[in-house]
Amino acid sequence: MNIFEDILVTQNKIAVLVGAGISMDSPSNLPSGREFVSSILKAYLTDEFISNLETDLNIIDDLIGEIGHLTRPGEFLRFETLLYYLKSSGLDPELNSLKSLKLYSEPNSNHYNLANLIYHGHIVITTNFDNLIEVAYKQLYPKEPALSIKVYNDEFSLEDLKSSKEKCLWKIHGSFLRENEDCFSSIDATFTSCISNQLSGNKLEFLKYVLEQYDLIVAGYSGSDDLDLMPLF
């Protein structure tokens, strides 16, 4: 029995926070944050700069191995920070580099397990922009109403959280799409939140409530960042 199956039989109030790691398994095969950052840098920087950067990252890796937990190499240039400056600098104002992730469209077993947890009344929160959990839910429960996807700050309602009227997926960092609606502005808002190093408003109160009232399980999320989420823990 895997951890997701264990949750299904528990009587406790469970919330699951998931990150990019859940989408790296086959057949989804999304890149890690570090891999994605490296690919973007290689697209915009010179070969000489990239060579020096990779040397520096290898040195940092060695330091981490010697000292233990110092920090992650990616924290020297966070995924969200890089995208924020690509957009604001005009190098990639439409964030086409990020939109390339839409090409990854096939859910893996993690997405199906999470969709099943939502159906059975558990809370699933994700930092991911992709819609693979939604796709998995639709495939598992084609005759059920579509998931209610929460992406904007004012949608993170404690009333909706406590209600059993609809099945919700809470996308704390926003989303590309929900159904046929373009939600890219929700991702823009996330960059602003990360740059300021804090959540605010409904999302902040939502997460505080979840941490107080639910047993939290974290999967595919390193928890090593010092931006908008980790200050709450």
XYZ file of N, CA and C in Angstrom, residues 87 151-152 173-176 181-192:
57
model
N 10.554 38.253 -17.564
C 9.364 38.991 -17.988
C 9.565 40.495 -17.869
N -7.218 29.484 -7.961
C -5.908 30.000 -8.363
C -5.636 31.424 -7.889
N -6.687 32.228 -7.772
C -6.507 33.630 -7.383
C -6.689 33.803 -5.881
N 0.198 28.591 -6.301
C 1.039 29.441 -7.148
C 0.398 29.770 -8.491
N -0.889 29.475 -8.638
C -1.575 29.803 -9.877
C -1.568 28.657 -10.874
N -2.021 28.946 -12.092
C -2.188 27.903 -13.095
C -2.174 28.504 -14.492
N -1.800 27.672 -15.474
C -1.912 28.093 -16.873
C -3.375 28.292 -17.256
N -10.317 28.582 -19.560
C -10.006 29.944 -19.130
C -8.497 30.129 -18.979
N -7.958 31.173 -19.599
C -6.548 31.504 -19.447
C -6.347 32.130 -18.067
N -5.518 31.498 -17.241
C -5.288 31.984 -15.872
C -3.854 32.459 -15.671
N -3.202 32.850 -16.749
C -1.787 33.179 -16.637
C -1.536 34.346 -15.676
N -2.514 35.217 -15.524
C -2.346 36.345 -14.602
C -2.181 35.861 -13.159
N -2.698 34.672 -12.843
C -2.525 34.129 -11.494
C -1.062 33.777 -11.237
N -0.334 33.407 -12.299
C 1.090 33.104 -12.164
C 1.882 34.393 -12.001
N 1.500 35.440 -12.720
C 2.133 36.743 -12.537
C 2.053 37.177 -11.080
N 0.891 36.980 -10.470
C 0.699 37.361 -9.072
C 1.634 36.569 -8.161
N 1.896 35.318 -8.529
C 2.797 34.482 -7.740
C 4.213 35.030 -7.771
N 4.671 35.477 -8.934
C 6.023 36.036 -9.025
C 6.171 37.226 -8.084
N 5.157 38.077 -8.056
C 5.185 39.239 -7.171
C 5.256 38.811 -5.715
